[in-house]
Amino acid sequence: MQQTTLSHSDGNTLFPLVLSIVAAAATGVLWAYANPIQLVPGVIQWRIFAFLPPLIGILLGWRSGFICGYLGTIVWSLLAGTFIPAHSLIVDGIMVGLTGLAPGLLFDPAKTTFDRTVLVKIALACLAVGIVMVAAVSASLAYLGIFPFWWAFGYIGLSDIVPMVIGTPLLIVPAMKILKSAHPAGFKRF
């Protein structure tokens, strides 16, 4: 396994902030339009790009990961026609933002060598934060009378947790290489 680290310079936080907003928009659009597998047709799709918030959180910083998850959820819910103000803005947005925030706090590319052990830890962190997110979102949907808790937990868990657990560790090293070539001078994580 190749070992890769990313250096950070002092100062430039504009790059990760702008990139996190762009990633949030891309996340929302991809979740709305690029989910070919319908778990519950018209309601829950297998969000194969659910790995984007934790990936952005690790690469660009915990704030960037939260922005990507939160704004991505809002964009997705507006585009998909599933926007519910109390649920989307508070529970769903914050909890999906947490899937970007927690891995960003736990793993800093400047201080971490991404060997096999660390990639397994990333997968486990995504699993843990994914379960917390899915439980909170399912509870909110059950409280609002939209879906029963365990039904929502099962389908949303398949929709979001599986892509996070597989995609984030699988794509972290290639994404770091792309990011490093895009900004070779380094940047301060946001």
PDB file of N, CA, C and O in Angstrom, residues 100-161:
ATOM      1  N   GLY A 100     -19.356  14.530   7.399  1.00  0.00           N
ATOM      2  CA  GLY A 100     -18.146  15.173   6.886  1.00  0.00           C
ATOM      3  C   GLY A 100     -17.276  15.728   8.002  1.00  0.00           C
ATOM      4  O   GLY A 100     -16.051  15.730   7.911  1.00  0.00           O
ATOM      5  N   LEU A 101     -17.916  16.183   9.066  1.00  0.00           N
ATOM      6  CA  LEU A 101     -17.204  16.791  10.187  1.00  0.00           C
ATOM      7  C   LEU A 101     -16.369  15.769  10.970  1.00  0.00           C
ATOM      8  O   LEU A 101     -15.178  15.993  11.210  1.00  0.00           O
ATOM      9  N   ALA A 102     -16.968  14.659  11.371  1.00  0.00           N
ATOM     10  CA  ALA A 102     -16.277  13.693  12.239  1.00  0.00           C
ATOM     11  C   ALA A 102     -15.016  13.103  11.594  1.00  0.00           C
ATOM     12  O   ALA A 102     -13.951  13.129  12.219  1.00  0.00           O
ATOM     13  N   PRO A 103     -15.083  12.606  10.360  1.00  0.00           N
ATOM     14  CA  PRO A 103     -13.831  12.093   9.766  1.00  0.00           C
ATOM     15  C   PRO A 103     -12.782  13.192   9.578  1.00  0.00           C
ATOM     16  O   PRO A 103     -11.584  12.927   9.707  1.00  0.00           O
ATOM     17  N   GLY A 104     -13.233  14.428   9.323  1.00  0.00           N
ATOM     18  CA  GLY A 104     -12.292  15.536   9.189  1.00  0.00           C
ATOM     19  C   GLY A 104     -11.571  15.859  10.486  1.00  0.00           C
ATOM     20  O   GLY A 104     -10.419  16.292  10.477  1.00  0.00           O
ATOM     21  N   LEU A 105     -12.238  15.644  11.608  1.00  0.00           N
ATOM     22  CA  LEU A 105     -11.594  15.838  12.910  1.00  0.00           C
ATOM     23  C   LEU A 105     -10.626  14.702  13.235  1.00  0.00           C
ATOM     24  O   LEU A 105      -9.591  14.915  13.854  1.00  0.00           O
ATOM     25  N   LEU A 106     -10.976  13.501  12.819  1.00  0.00           N
ATOM     26  CA  LEU A 106     -10.184  12.332  13.184  1.00  0.00           C
ATOM     27  C   LEU A 106      -8.941  12.113  12.328  1.00  0.00           C
ATOM     28  O   LEU A 106      -7.953  11.555  12.808  1.00  0.00           O
ATOM     29  N   PHE A 107      -8.998  12.543  11.068  1.00  0.00           N
ATOM     30  CA  PHE A 107      -7.903  12.240  10.144  1.00  0.00           C
ATOM     31  C   PHE A 107      -7.423  13.504   9.449  1.00  0.00           C
ATOM     32  O   PHE A 107      -8.181  14.153   8.736  1.00  0.00           O
ATOM     33  N   ASP A 108      -6.177  13.856   9.686  1.00  0.00           N
ATOM     34  CA  ASP A 108      -5.547  15.016   9.056  1.00  0.00           C
ATOM     35  C   ASP A 108      -4.440  14.512   8.142  1.00  0.00           C
ATOM     36  O   ASP A 108      -3.478  13.905   8.614  1.00  0.00           O
ATOM     37  N   PRO A 109      -4.554  14.739   6.834  1.00  0.00           N
ATOM     38  CA  PRO A 109      -3.539  14.221   5.906  1.00  0.00           C
ATOM     39  C   PRO A 109      -2.119  14.692   6.200  1.00  0.00           C
ATOM     40  O   PRO A 109      -1.166  13.994   5.873  1.00  0.00           O
ATOM     41  N   ALA A 110      -1.954  15.849   6.834  1.00  0.00           N
ATOM     42  CA  ALA A 110      -0.610  16.338   7.157  1.00  0.00           C
ATOM     43  C   ALA A 110       0.020  15.541   8.302  1.00  0.00           C
ATOM     44  O   ALA A 110       1.239  15.510   8.442  1.00  0.00           O
ATOM     45  N   LYS A 111      -0.808  14.881   9.102  1.00  0.00           N
ATOM     46  CA  LYS A 111      -0.308  14.152  10.259  1.00  0.00           C
ATOM     47  C   LYS A 111      -0.518  12.645  10.155  1.00  0.00           C
ATOM     48  O   LYS A 111      -0.196  11.917  11.080  1.00  0.00           O
ATOM     49  N   THR A 112      -1.087  12.205   9.037  1.00  0.00           N
ATOM     50  CA  THR A 112      -1.471  10.809   8.903  1.00  0.00           C
ATOM     51  C   THR A 112      -0.832  10.190   7.667  1.00  0.00           C
ATOM     52  O   THR A 112      -0.803  10.808   6.611  1.00  0.00           O
ATOM     53  N   THR A 113      -0.354   8.983   7.814  1.00  0.00           N
ATOM     54  CA  THR A 113       0.085   8.191   6.679  1.00  0.00           C
ATOM     55  C   THR A 113      -1.044   7.218   6.362  1.00  0.00           C
ATOM     56  O   THR A 113      -1.456   6.454   7.229  1.00  0.00           O
ATOM     57  N   PHE A 114      -1.541   7.278   5.162  1.00  0.00           N
ATOM     58  CA  PHE A 114      -2.712   6.483   4.802  1.00  0.00           C
ATOM     59  C   PHE A 114      -2.312   5.079   4.348  1.00  0.00           C
ATOM     60  O   PHE A 114      -2.376   4.739   3.188  1.00  0.00           O
ATOM     61  N   ASP A 115      -1.937   4.269   5.342  1.00  0.00           N
ATOM     62  CA  ASP A 115      -1.645   2.871   5.067  1.00  0.00           C
ATOM     63  C   ASP A 115      -2.934   2.065   5.258  1.00  0.00           C
ATOM     64  O   ASP A 115      -4.002   2.620   5.513  1.00  0.00           O
ATOM     65  N   ARG A 116      -2.832   0.778   5.125  1.00  0.00           N
ATOM     66  CA  ARG A 116      -4.016  -0.087   5.198  1.00  0.00           C
ATOM     67  C   ARG A 116      -4.748   0.044   6.534  1.00  0.00           C
ATOM     68  O   ARG A 116      -5.974   0.073   6.584  1.00  0.00           O
ATOM     69  N   THR A 117      -4.012   0.144   7.626  1.00  0.00           N
ATOM     70  CA  THR A 117      -4.629   0.256   8.948  1.00  0.00           C
ATOM     71  C   THR A 117      -5.453   1.531   9.065  1.00  0.00           C
ATOM     72  O   THR A 117      -6.575   1.514   9.582  1.00  0.00           O
ATOM     73  N   VAL A 118      -4.923   2.636   8.587  1.00  0.00           N
ATOM     74  CA  VAL A 118      -5.643   3.910   8.653  1.00  0.00           C
ATOM     75  C   VAL A 118      -6.878   3.869   7.752  1.00  0.00           C
ATOM     76  O   VAL A 118      -7.934   4.400   8.115  1.00  0.00           O
ATOM     77  N   LEU A 119      -6.775   3.229   6.603  1.00  0.00           N
ATOM     78  CA  LEU A 119      -7.938   3.122   5.711  1.00  0.00           C
ATOM     79  C   LEU A 119      -9.057   2.320   6.371  1.00  0.00           C
ATOM     80  O   LEU A 119     -10.234   2.661   6.229  1.00  0.00           O
ATOM     81  N   VAL A 120      -8.702   1.279   7.125  1.00  0.00           N
ATOM     82  CA  VAL A 120      -9.710   0.517   7.868  1.00  0.00           C
ATOM     83  C   VAL A 120     -10.327   1.400   8.955  1.00  0.00           C
ATOM     84  O   VAL A 120     -11.544   1.376   9.169  1.00  0.00           O
ATOM     85  N   LYS A 121      -9.508   2.208   9.623  1.00  0.00           N
ATOM     86  CA  LYS A 121     -10.029   3.121  10.645  1.00  0.00           C
ATOM     87  C   LYS A 121     -10.974   4.154  10.030  1.00  0.00           C
ATOM     88  O   LYS A 121     -11.979   4.522  10.642  1.00  0.00           O
ATOM     89  N   ILE A 122     -10.658   4.623   8.835  1.00  0.00           N
ATOM     90  CA  ILE A 122     -11.545   5.564   8.138  1.00  0.00           C
ATOM     91  C   ILE A 122     -12.885   4.889   7.855  1.00  0.00           C
ATOM     92  O   ILE A 122     -13.953   5.479   8.080  1.00  0.00           O
ATOM     93  N   ALA A 123     -12.846   3.638   7.388  1.00  0.00           N
ATOM     94  CA  ALA A 123     -14.082   2.905   7.116  1.00  0.00           C
ATOM     95  C   ALA A 123     -14.903   2.738   8.395  1.00  0.00           C
ATOM     96  O   ALA A 123     -16.127   2.924   8.388  1.00  0.00           O
ATOM     97  N   LEU A 124     -14.232   2.420   9.503  1.00  0.00           N
ATOM     98  CA  LEU A 124     -14.942   2.256  10.782  1.00  0.00           C
ATOM     99  C   LEU A 124     -15.517   3.580  11.277  1.00  0.00           C
ATOM    100  O   LEU A 124     -16.627   3.616  11.826  1.00  0.00           O
ATOM    101  N   ALA A 125     -14.784   4.669  11.099  1.00  0.00           N
ATOM    102  CA  ALA A 125     -15.299   5.988  11.478  1.00  0.00           C
ATOM    103  C   ALA A 125     -16.518   6.344  10.643  1.00  0.00           C
ATOM    104  O   ALA A 125     -17.511   6.870  11.167  1.00  0.00           O
ATOM    105  N   CYS A 126     -16.465   6.049   9.351  1.00  0.00           N
ATOM    106  CA  CYS A 126     -17.623   6.307   8.477  1.00  0.00           C
ATOM    107  C   CYS A 126     -18.816   5.455   8.892  1.00  0.00           C
ATOM    108  O   CYS A 126     -19.955   5.925   8.876  1.00  0.00           O
ATOM    109  N   LEU A 127     -18.556   4.212   9.276  1.00  0.00           N
ATOM    110  CA  LEU A 127     -19.626   3.335   9.752  1.00  0.00           C
ATOM    111  C   LEU A 127     -20.274   3.906  11.012  1.00  0.00           C
ATOM    112  O   LEU A 127     -21.500   4.000  11.109  1.00  0.00           O
ATOM    113  N   ALA A 128     -19.457   4.303  11.971  1.00  0.00           N
ATOM    114  CA  ALA A 128     -19.983   4.825  13.239  1.00  0.00           C
ATOM    115  C   ALA A 128     -20.787   6.107  13.036  1.00  0.00           C
ATOM    116  O   ALA A 128     -21.920   6.222  13.520  1.00  0.00           O
ATOM    117  N   VAL A 129     -20.217   7.069  12.318  1.00  0.00           N
ATOM    118  CA  VAL A 129     -20.924   8.329  12.116  1.00  0.00           C
ATOM    119  C   VAL A 129     -22.141   8.116  11.217  1.00  0.00           C
ATOM    120  O   VAL A 129     -23.165   8.782  11.379  1.00  0.00           O
ATOM    121  N   GLY A 130     -22.053   7.151  10.299  1.00  0.00           N
ATOM    122  CA  GLY A 130     -23.196   6.838   9.443  1.00  0.00           C
ATOM    123  C   GLY A 130     -24.364   6.276  10.237  1.00  0.00           C
ATOM    124  O   GLY A 130     -25.521   6.637  10.000  1.00  0.00           O
ATOM    125  N   ILE A 131     -24.077   5.400  11.187  1.00  0.00           N
ATOM    126  CA  ILE A 131     -25.142   4.830  12.022  1.00  0.00           C
ATOM    127  C   ILE A 131     -25.811   5.918  12.854  1.00  0.00           C
ATOM    128  O   ILE A 131     -27.037   5.959  12.974  1.00  0.00           O
ATOM    129  N   VAL A 132     -25.019   6.813  13.427  1.00  0.00           N
ATOM    130  CA  VAL A 132     -25.591   7.921  14.211  1.00  0.00           C
ATOM    131  C   VAL A 132     -26.468   8.796  13.318  1.00  0.00           C
ATOM    132  O   VAL A 132     -27.589   9.163  13.686  1.00  0.00           O
ATOM    133  N   MET A 133     -25.976   9.127  12.125  1.00  0.00           N
ATOM    134  CA  MET A 133     -26.735   9.968  11.197  1.00  0.00           C
ATOM    135  C   MET A 133     -28.036   9.293  10.794  1.00  0.00           C
ATOM    136  O   MET A 133     -29.110   9.904  10.847  1.00  0.00           O
ATOM    137  N   VAL A 134     -27.961   8.035  10.402  1.00  0.00           N
ATOM    138  CA  VAL A 134     -29.156   7.321   9.938  1.00  0.00           C
ATOM    139  C   VAL A 134     -30.174   7.185  11.068  1.00  0.00           C
ATOM    140  O   VAL A 134     -31.383   7.336  10.848  1.00  0.00           O
ATOM    141  N   ALA A 135     -29.726   6.924  12.280  1.00  0.00           N
ATOM    142  CA  ALA A 135     -30.645   6.808  13.414  1.00  0.00           C
ATOM    143  C   ALA A 135     -31.371   8.131  13.665  1.00  0.00           C
ATOM    144  O   ALA A 135     -32.595   8.148  13.860  1.00  0.00           O
ATOM    145  N   ALA A 136     -30.644   9.239  13.640  1.00  0.00           N
ATOM    146  CA  ALA A 136     -31.269  10.545  13.877  1.00  0.00           C
ATOM    147  C   ALA A 136     -32.242  10.920  12.758  1.00  0.00           C
ATOM    148  O   ALA A 136     -33.354  11.401  13.014  1.00  0.00           O
ATOM    149  N   VAL A 137     -31.836  10.700  11.527  1.00  0.00           N
ATOM    150  CA  VAL A 137     -32.703  11.025  10.384  1.00  0.00           C
ATOM    151  C   VAL A 137     -33.941  10.137  10.401  1.00  0.00           C
ATOM    152  O   VAL A 137     -35.063  10.615  10.167  1.00  0.00           O
ATOM    153  N   SER A 138     -33.770   8.862  10.698  1.00  0.00           N
ATOM    154  CA  SER A 138     -34.908   7.941  10.765  1.00  0.00           C
ATOM    155  C   SER A 138     -35.865   8.320  11.890  1.00  0.00           C
ATOM    156  O   SER A 138     -37.087   8.257  11.723  1.00  0.00           O
ATOM    157  N   ALA A 139     -35.313   8.728  13.024  1.00  0.00           N
ATOM    158  CA  ALA A 139     -36.159   9.173  14.136  1.00  0.00           C
ATOM    159  C   ALA A 139     -36.948  10.415  13.756  1.00  0.00           C
ATOM    160  O   ALA A 139     -38.142  10.540  14.083  1.00  0.00           O
ATOM    161  N   SER A 140     -36.319  11.334  13.046  1.00  0.00           N
ATOM    162  CA  SER A 140     -37.010  12.546  12.597  1.00  0.00           C
ATOM    163  C   SER A 140     -38.138  12.201  11.628  1.00  0.00           C
ATOM    164  O   SER A 140     -39.249  12.732  11.739  1.00  0.00           O
ATOM    165  N   LEU A 141     -37.859  11.322  10.675  1.00  0.00           N
ATOM    166  CA  LEU A 141     -38.889  10.924   9.713  1.00  0.00           C
ATOM    167  C   LEU A 141     -40.035  10.177  10.401  1.00  0.00           C
ATOM    168  O   LEU A 141     -41.209  10.357  10.052  1.00  0.00           O
ATOM    169  N   ALA A 142     -39.717   9.359  11.392  1.00  0.00           N
ATOM    170  CA  ALA A 142     -40.758   8.652  12.145  1.00  0.00           C
ATOM    171  C   ALA A 142     -41.588   9.639  12.967  1.00  0.00           C
ATOM    172  O   ALA A 142     -42.821   9.541  13.020  1.00  0.00           O
ATOM    173  N   TYR A 143     -40.929  10.600  13.594  1.00  0.00           N
ATOM    174  CA  TYR A 143     -41.626  11.619  14.381  1.00  0.00           C
ATOM    175  C   TYR A 143     -42.590  12.435  13.516  1.00  0.00           C
ATOM    176  O   TYR A 143     -43.696  12.758  13.935  1.00  0.00           O
ATOM    177  N   LEU A 144     -42.148  12.744  12.298  1.00  0.00           N
ATOM    178  CA  LEU A 144     -42.996  13.507  11.378  1.00  0.00           C
ATOM    179  C   LEU A 144     -44.076  12.645  10.730  1.00  0.00           C
ATOM    180  O   LEU A 144     -44.914  13.158   9.994  1.00  0.00           O
ATOM    181  N   GLY A 145     -44.061  11.339  10.986  1.00  0.00           N
ATOM    182  CA  GLY A 145     -45.072  10.435  10.444  1.00  0.00           C
ATOM    183  C   GLY A 145     -44.861  10.083   8.980  1.00  0.00           C
ATOM    184  O   GLY A 145     -45.786   9.649   8.299  1.00  0.00           O
ATOM    185  N   ILE A 146     -43.625  10.247   8.486  1.00  0.00           N
ATOM    186  CA  ILE A 146     -43.352   9.990   7.074  1.00  0.00           C
ATOM    187  C   ILE A 146     -43.027   8.519   6.840  1.00  0.00           C
ATOM    188  O   ILE A 146     -43.553   7.903   5.910  1.00  0.00           O
ATOM    189  N   PHE A 147     -42.131   7.938   7.653  1.00  0.00           N
ATOM    190  CA  PHE A 147     -41.761   6.536   7.546  1.00  0.00           C
ATOM    191  C   PHE A 147     -41.642   5.950   8.944  1.00  0.00           C
ATOM    192  O   PHE A 147     -41.246   6.656   9.869  1.00  0.00           O
ATOM    193  N   PRO A 148     -41.900   4.652   9.102  1.00  0.00           N
ATOM    194  CA  PRO A 148     -41.588   3.994  10.377  1.00  0.00           C
ATOM    195  C   PRO A 148     -40.068   3.990  10.591  1.00  0.00           C
ATOM    196  O   PRO A 148     -39.303   3.907   9.635  1.00  0.00           O
ATOM    197  N   PHE A 149     -39.653   4.060  11.847  1.00  0.00           N
ATOM    198  CA  PHE A 149     -38.235   4.188  12.180  1.00  0.00           C
ATOM    199  C   PHE A 149     -37.385   3.090  11.551  1.00  0.00           C
ATOM    200  O   PHE A 149     -36.398   3.369  10.858  1.00  0.00           O
ATOM    201  N   TRP A 150     -37.689   1.819  11.818  1.00  0.00           N
ATOM    202  CA  TRP A 150     -36.822   0.730  11.351  1.00  0.00           C
ATOM    203  C   TRP A 150     -36.830   0.592   9.837  1.00  0.00           C
ATOM    204  O   TRP A 150     -35.830   0.210   9.229  1.00  0.00           O
ATOM    205  N   TRP A 151     -37.945   0.910   9.215  1.00  0.00           N
ATOM    206  CA  TRP A 151     -38.014   0.897   7.757  1.00  0.00           C
ATOM    207  C   TRP A 151     -37.061   1.943   7.200  1.00  0.00           C
ATOM    208  O   TRP A 151     -36.256   1.676   6.312  1.00  0.00           O
ATOM    209  N   ALA A 152     -37.147   3.157   7.730  1.00  0.00           N
ATOM    210  CA  ALA A 152     -36.257   4.242   7.287  1.00  0.00           C
ATOM    211  C   ALA A 152     -34.805   3.910   7.615  1.00  0.00           C
ATOM    212  O   ALA A 152     -33.910   4.125   6.794  1.00  0.00           O
ATOM    213  N   PHE A 153     -34.558   3.374   8.803  1.00  0.00           N
ATOM    214  CA  PHE A 153     -33.191   3.040   9.207  1.00  0.00           C
ATOM    215  C   PHE A 153     -32.558   2.052   8.234  1.00  0.00           C
ATOM    216  O   PHE A 153     -31.406   2.218   7.822  1.00  0.00           O
ATOM    217  N   GLY A 154     -33.298   1.021   7.863  1.00  0.00           N
ATOM    218  CA  GLY A 154     -32.769   0.012   6.948  1.00  0.00           C
ATOM    219  C   GLY A 154     -32.457   0.572   5.572  1.00  0.00           C
ATOM    220  O   GLY A 154     -31.360   0.373   5.035  1.00  0.00           O
ATOM    221  N   TYR A 155     -33.407   1.292   4.989  1.00  0.00           N
ATOM    222  CA  TYR A 155     -33.214   1.783   3.633  1.00  0.00           C
ATOM    223  C   TYR A 155     -32.218   2.950   3.558  1.00  0.00           C
ATOM    224  O   TYR A 155     -31.400   3.015   2.643  1.00  0.00           O
ATOM    225  N   ILE A 156     -32.272   3.859   4.499  1.00  0.00           N
ATOM    226  CA  ILE A 156     -31.326   4.974   4.490  1.00  0.00           C
ATOM    227  C   ILE A 156     -29.923   4.467   4.838  1.00  0.00           C
ATOM    228  O   ILE A 156     -28.927   4.959   4.311  1.00  0.00           O
ATOM    229  N   GLY A 157     -29.849   3.471   5.700  1.00  0.00           N
ATOM    230  CA  GLY A 157     -28.553   2.860   6.005  1.00  0.00           C
ATOM    231  C   GLY A 157     -27.907   2.265   4.764  1.00  0.00           C
ATOM    232  O   GLY A 157     -26.728   2.480   4.495  1.00  0.00           O
ATOM    233  N   LEU A 158     -28.686   1.531   3.980  1.00  0.00           N
ATOM    234  CA  LEU A 158     -28.169   1.000   2.715  1.00  0.00           C
ATOM    235  C   LEU A 158     -27.787   2.131   1.772  1.00  0.00           C
ATOM    236  O   LEU A 158     -26.767   2.072   1.099  1.00  0.00           O
ATOM    237  N   SER A 159     -28.609   3.146   1.746  1.00  0.00           N
ATOM    238  CA  SER A 159     -28.408   4.264   0.825  1.00  0.00           C
ATOM    239  C   SER A 159     -27.125   5.025   1.109  1.00  0.00           C
ATOM    240  O   SER A 159     -26.405   5.392   0.179  1.00  0.00           O
ATOM    241  N   ASP A 160     -26.826   5.274   2.367  1.00  0.00           N
ATOM    242  CA  ASP A 160     -25.730   6.178   2.725  1.00  0.00           C
ATOM    243  C   ASP A 160     -24.509   5.493   3.337  1.00  0.00           C
ATOM    244  O   ASP A 160     -23.377   5.850   3.011  1.00  0.00           O
ATOM    245  N   ILE A 161     -24.713   4.559   4.235  1.00  0.00           N
ATOM    246  CA  ILE A 161     -23.586   3.984   4.974  1.00  0.00           C
ATOM    247  C   ILE A 161     -22.687   3.145   4.062  1.00  0.00           C
ATOM    248  O   ILE A 161     -21.465   3.267   4.114  1.00  0.00           O
TER     249      ILE A 161
END
